[in-house]
Amino acid sequence: MKKLPLVAKGPNIYDICRKTLLFWLSSRHNKVYLVSPFLDEYFLKQFLYIIKKNEATANIGKIFIREECADEWVRGFKKKRKVKFNEILDRLTKPWKDFFSEKLSRDFIQIKGETNYFHCKFMACVNTKTSTAEVLLTSANFNETHFTIWDNGDCNHDSLGYHKMSKEKFEKISAQSYRSVTEIETNKTSYRTTQRQILLDFHLLYFSVIW
């Protein structure tokens, strides 16, 4: 991948993310991961379209999001409400719902409860042929507000970074995070502890790719 800007406008970051996903999903040797606390209807539709375009080769690993993964303004009030992922899913047309159910429903891991400290955002690709992993880090949320031009002509500016590591290094940390989430679903008594473990595991991945 060519050298990326350290800081870029939201539409430019979206374009880089879209092209990167298209490239990664074009090879059956790649397994793609997505981690973000925020994911809205806009990005979900784009993500499904990219997978559909590469349906013959697309291979999705795990996708970690918050259960409440979007905000929207309440009509008539100057405040936002939390929107759950299942509500976003319900807004899709039936063909896209069916496509999600067939291709992705088992891959989405929804982190529930008090998740304000879960704030890591990156896409990753593990290549089973070369045993390498690529990670695209960003401070941008995976949503329309961060990826598009606003009504006033301005837009969000976020950081962007690209790193490579071994397949083993990436999978060791992501496996720890997956076990933490599984614990939450099966053992409610350890809920708060395991939520904090998720934060630790994802931050370990972050510092691993940085250093």
Short mmCIF file of C-alpha atoms in Angstrom, two decimals:
data_model
loop_
_atom_site.label_atom_id
_atom_site.label_comp_id
_atom_site.label_asym_id
_atom_site.label_seq_id
_atom_site.Cartn_x
_atom_site.Cartn_y
_atom_site.Cartn_z
CA MET A 1 0.00 0.00 0.00
CA LYS A 2 1.31 3.45 -0.87
CA LYS A 3 2.15 5.96 1.86
CA LEU A 4 -0.95 7.30 3.59
CA PRO A 5 -1.59 10.80 4.95
CA LEU A 6 -1.33 11.13 8.72
CA VAL A 7 -4.51 13.25 8.80
CA ALA A 8 -7.16 13.30 6.09
CA LYS A 9 -10.68 14.50 5.40
CA GLY A 10 -13.53 12.11 6.09
CA PRO A 11 -14.48 11.47 2.42
CA ASN A 12 -10.83 10.71 1.62
CA ILE A 13 -10.59 8.28 4.52
CA TYR A 14 -13.78 6.57 3.40
CA ASP A 15 -12.40 6.25 -0.13
CA ILE A 16 -9.20 4.65 1.21
CA CYS A 17 -11.22 2.27 3.42
CA ARG A 18 -13.53 1.33 0.54
CA LYS A 19 -10.68 0.66 -1.91
CA THR A 20 -8.74 -1.26 0.73
CA LEU A 21 -11.74 -3.49 1.49
CA LEU A 22 -12.37 -4.07 -2.22
CA PHE A 23 -8.73 -5.11 -2.66
CA TRP A 24 -8.60 -7.31 0.44
CA LEU A 25 -11.88 -9.08 -0.33
CA SER A 26 -10.86 -9.81 -3.92
CA SER A 27 -8.60 -12.66 -2.78
CA ARG A 28 -9.89 -15.87 -1.20
CA HIS A 29 -6.62 -16.10 0.75
CA ASN A 30 -7.57 -13.01 2.79
CA LYS A 31 -9.70 -12.97 5.92
CA VAL A 32 -10.98 -9.49 6.83
CA TYR A 33 -11.73 -8.15 10.32
CA LEU A 34 -13.50 -4.95 11.35
CA VAL A 35 -13.46 -3.30 14.79
CA SER A 36 -15.38 -0.11 15.63
CA PRO A 37 -17.68 1.04 18.42
CA PHE A 38 -19.68 3.06 15.86
CA LEU A 39 -21.26 1.68 12.71
CA ASP A 40 -24.42 3.13 11.15
CA GLU A 41 -26.84 2.27 8.35
CA TYR A 42 -24.80 4.24 5.81
CA PHE A 43 -21.59 2.26 6.37
CA LEU A 44 -23.38 -1.07 6.79
CA LYS A 45 -24.96 -0.68 3.33
CA GLN A 46 -21.59 0.23 1.79
CA PHE A 47 -19.91 -2.71 3.53
CA LEU A 48 -22.56 -5.17 2.33
CA TYR A 49 -22.29 -3.82 -1.21
CA ILE A 50 -18.50 -4.31 -1.20
CA ILE A 51 -18.92 -7.89 0.03
CA LYS A 52 -21.61 -8.53 -2.60
CA LYS A 53 -19.26 -7.24 -5.31
CA ASN A 54 -16.64 -9.78 -4.18
CA GLU A 55 -19.06 -12.52 -3.17
CA ALA A 56 -17.04 -15.32 -4.78
CA THR A 57 -13.88 -14.51 -2.81
CA ALA A 58 -15.01 -12.51 0.25
CA ASN A 59 -13.92 -14.10 3.52
CA ILE A 60 -14.97 -12.29 6.73
CA GLY A 61 -13.34 -13.05 10.06
CA LYS A 62 -15.01 -11.27 12.99
CA ILE A 63 -16.62 -7.83 13.25
CA PHE A 64 -16.67 -6.21 16.69
CA ILE A 65 -19.12 -3.36 17.37
CA ARG A 66 -21.05 -1.94 20.29
CA GLU A 67 -24.60 -3.18 20.67
CA GLU A 68 -25.57 0.53 20.72
CA CYS A 69 -23.43 1.51 17.76
CA ALA A 70 -25.06 4.70 16.42
CA ASP A 71 -26.57 8.01 17.54
CA GLU A 72 -29.42 9.94 16.01
CA TRP A 73 -31.16 13.19 16.83
CA VAL A 74 -34.61 12.87 18.41
CA ARG A 75 -37.06 14.89 16.35
CA GLY A 76 -38.25 17.96 18.28
CA PHE A 77 -35.54 17.65 20.94
CA LYS A 78 -31.94 18.90 21.07
CA LYS A 79 -30.53 15.56 22.10
CA LYS A 80 -29.46 12.25 20.64
CA ARG A 81 -30.61 8.73 21.34
CA LYS A 82 -28.60 5.55 21.18
CA VAL A 83 -29.45 3.22 18.31
CA LYS A 84 -28.86 -0.52 18.58
CA PHE A 85 -27.38 -2.52 15.72
CA ASN A 86 -30.48 -4.70 15.40
CA GLU A 87 -32.53 -1.56 14.76
CA ILE A 88 -30.13 -0.51 12.00
CA LEU A 89 -30.40 -3.99 10.52
CA ASP A 90 -34.21 -3.77 10.52
CA ARG A 91 -34.04 -0.67 8.31
CA LEU A 92 -32.43 -2.59 5.44
CA THR A 93 -34.53 -3.83 2.56
CA LYS A 94 -35.39 -7.55 2.63
CA PRO A 95 -32.80 -8.58 -0.02
CA TRP A 96 -30.01 -6.94 1.99
CA LYS A 97 -31.33 -8.40 5.26
CA ASP A 98 -31.29 -11.84 3.68
CA PHE A 99 -27.76 -11.25 2.35
CA PHE A 100 -26.58 -10.16 5.81
CA SER A 101 -28.22 -13.19 7.41
CA GLU A 102 -26.54 -15.54 4.92
CA LYS A 103 -23.06 -13.98 4.86
CA LEU A 104 -22.44 -12.03 8.06
CA SER A 105 -24.86 -12.77 10.91
CA ARG A 106 -22.46 -15.20 12.63
CA ASP A 107 -19.50 -12.85 12.26
CA PHE A 108 -20.91 -9.77 14.03
CA ILE A 109 -19.99 -9.64 17.73
CA GLN A 110 -22.03 -7.05 19.63
CA ILE A 111 -20.35 -5.82 22.82
CA LYS A 112 -23.13 -5.03 25.26
CA GLY A 113 -23.65 -2.86 28.31
CA GLU A 114 -21.26 -0.17 29.56
CA THR A 115 -18.93 0.14 26.58
CA ASN A 116 -17.77 3.78 26.66
CA TYR A 117 -14.18 2.57 27.04
CA PHE A 118 -14.38 0.40 23.89
CA HIS A 119 -13.21 2.95 21.32
CA CYS A 120 -10.77 1.15 18.98
CA LYS A 121 -11.29 1.55 15.22
CA PHE A 122 -9.47 -0.44 12.59
CA MET A 123 -9.79 -2.83 9.67
CA ALA A 124 -7.47 -5.80 9.29
CA CYS A 125 -6.64 -8.46 6.74
CA VAL A 126 -4.94 -11.77 7.42
CA ASN A 127 -3.45 -13.53 4.39
CA THR A 128 -3.35 -17.30 4.89
CA LYS A 129 -0.93 -17.78 1.99
CA THR A 130 1.81 -15.40 3.17
CA SER A 131 0.98 -15.61 6.92
CA THR A 132 0.97 -11.82 7.20
CA ALA A 133 -1.56 -9.34 8.56
CA GLU A 134 -2.26 -5.79 7.42
CA VAL A 135 -3.97 -3.30 9.72
CA LEU A 136 -5.55 0.02 8.71
CA LEU A 137 -6.03 2.19 11.82
CA THR A 138 -8.17 5.33 11.93
CA SER A 139 -9.69 7.69 14.47
CA ALA A 140 -12.81 7.96 12.27
CA ASN A 141 -16.09 6.34 13.24
CA PHE A 142 -17.53 4.04 10.58
CA ASN A 143 -20.53 6.24 9.92
CA GLU A 144 -21.96 8.91 7.61
CA THR A 145 -21.02 11.82 9.87
CA HIS A 146 -17.31 10.98 9.70
CA PHE A 147 -17.19 9.86 6.06
CA THR A 148 -19.20 12.49 4.14
CA ILE A 149 -19.40 16.25 3.50
CA TRP A 150 -21.81 18.02 5.86
CA ASP A 151 -24.61 20.39 4.84
CA ASN A 152 -22.39 23.40 5.57
CA GLY A 153 -19.69 22.11 3.20
CA ASP A 154 -17.27 21.11 5.96
CA CYS A 155 -16.30 17.60 7.02
CA ASN A 156 -14.55 15.61 9.71
CA HIS A 157 -10.75 15.29 9.82
CA ASP A 158 -9.25 12.10 11.26
CA SER A 159 -5.98 10.24 11.56
CA LEU A 160 -5.00 7.25 9.45
CA GLY A 161 -2.24 4.66 9.70
CA TYR A 162 -1.18 1.44 8.00
CA HIS A 163 0.91 -1.34 9.53
CA LYS A 164 1.99 -4.92 8.84
CA MET A 165 2.64 -7.74 11.31
CA SER A 166 2.76 -11.52 11.34
CA LYS A 167 -0.44 -13.54 11.12
CA GLU A 168 0.43 -15.20 14.43
CA LYS A 169 0.86 -11.89 16.26
CA PHE A 170 -2.47 -10.54 15.04
CA GLU A 171 -4.46 -13.73 15.67
CA LYS A 172 -3.06 -14.17 19.18
CA ILE A 173 -4.45 -10.80 20.29
CA SER A 174 -7.73 -10.99 18.36
CA ALA A 175 -8.35 -14.48 19.80
CA GLN A 176 -7.95 -13.08 23.32
CA SER A 177 -10.55 -10.41 22.53
CA TYR A 178 -12.96 -12.96 21.06
CA ARG A 179 -12.71 -15.15 24.17
CA SER A 180 -13.46 -12.12 26.34
CA VAL A 181 -16.66 -11.39 24.42
CA THR A 182 -17.71 -15.05 24.55
CA GLU A 183 -17.27 -14.97 28.33
CA ILE A 184 -19.73 -12.09 28.57
CA GLU A 185 -22.40 -14.07 26.74
CA THR A 186 -21.93 -17.20 28.88
CA ASN A 187 -20.99 -15.82 32.29
CA LYS A 188 -22.91 -12.71 33.31
CA THR A 189 -21.28 -12.61 36.75
CA SER A 190 -17.90 -11.72 35.24
CA TYR A 191 -19.47 -9.07 33.01
CA ARG A 192 -17.58 -5.96 34.13
CA THR A 193 -14.23 -7.75 34.34
CA THR A 194 -14.49 -9.22 30.86
CA GLN A 195 -15.62 -5.90 29.37
CA ARG A 196 -12.44 -4.33 30.70
CA GLN A 197 -10.45 -7.27 29.33
CA ILE A 198 -11.81 -6.49 25.85
CA LEU A 199 -10.50 -2.95 26.20
CA LEU A 200 -7.09 -4.25 27.26
CA ASP A 201 -6.88 -6.79 24.44
CA PHE A 202 -7.79 -4.33 21.70
CA HIS A 203 -5.37 -1.76 23.07
CA LEU A 204 -2.65 -4.43 23.08
CA LEU A 205 -3.35 -4.90 19.37
CA TYR A 206 -3.19 -1.15 18.85
CA PHE A 207 0.21 -0.81 20.52
CA SER A 208 1.46 -3.95 18.78
CA VAL A 209 0.88 -2.47 15.34
CA ILE A 210 2.28 0.92 16.37
CA TRP A 211 5.48 -0.52 17.84
#
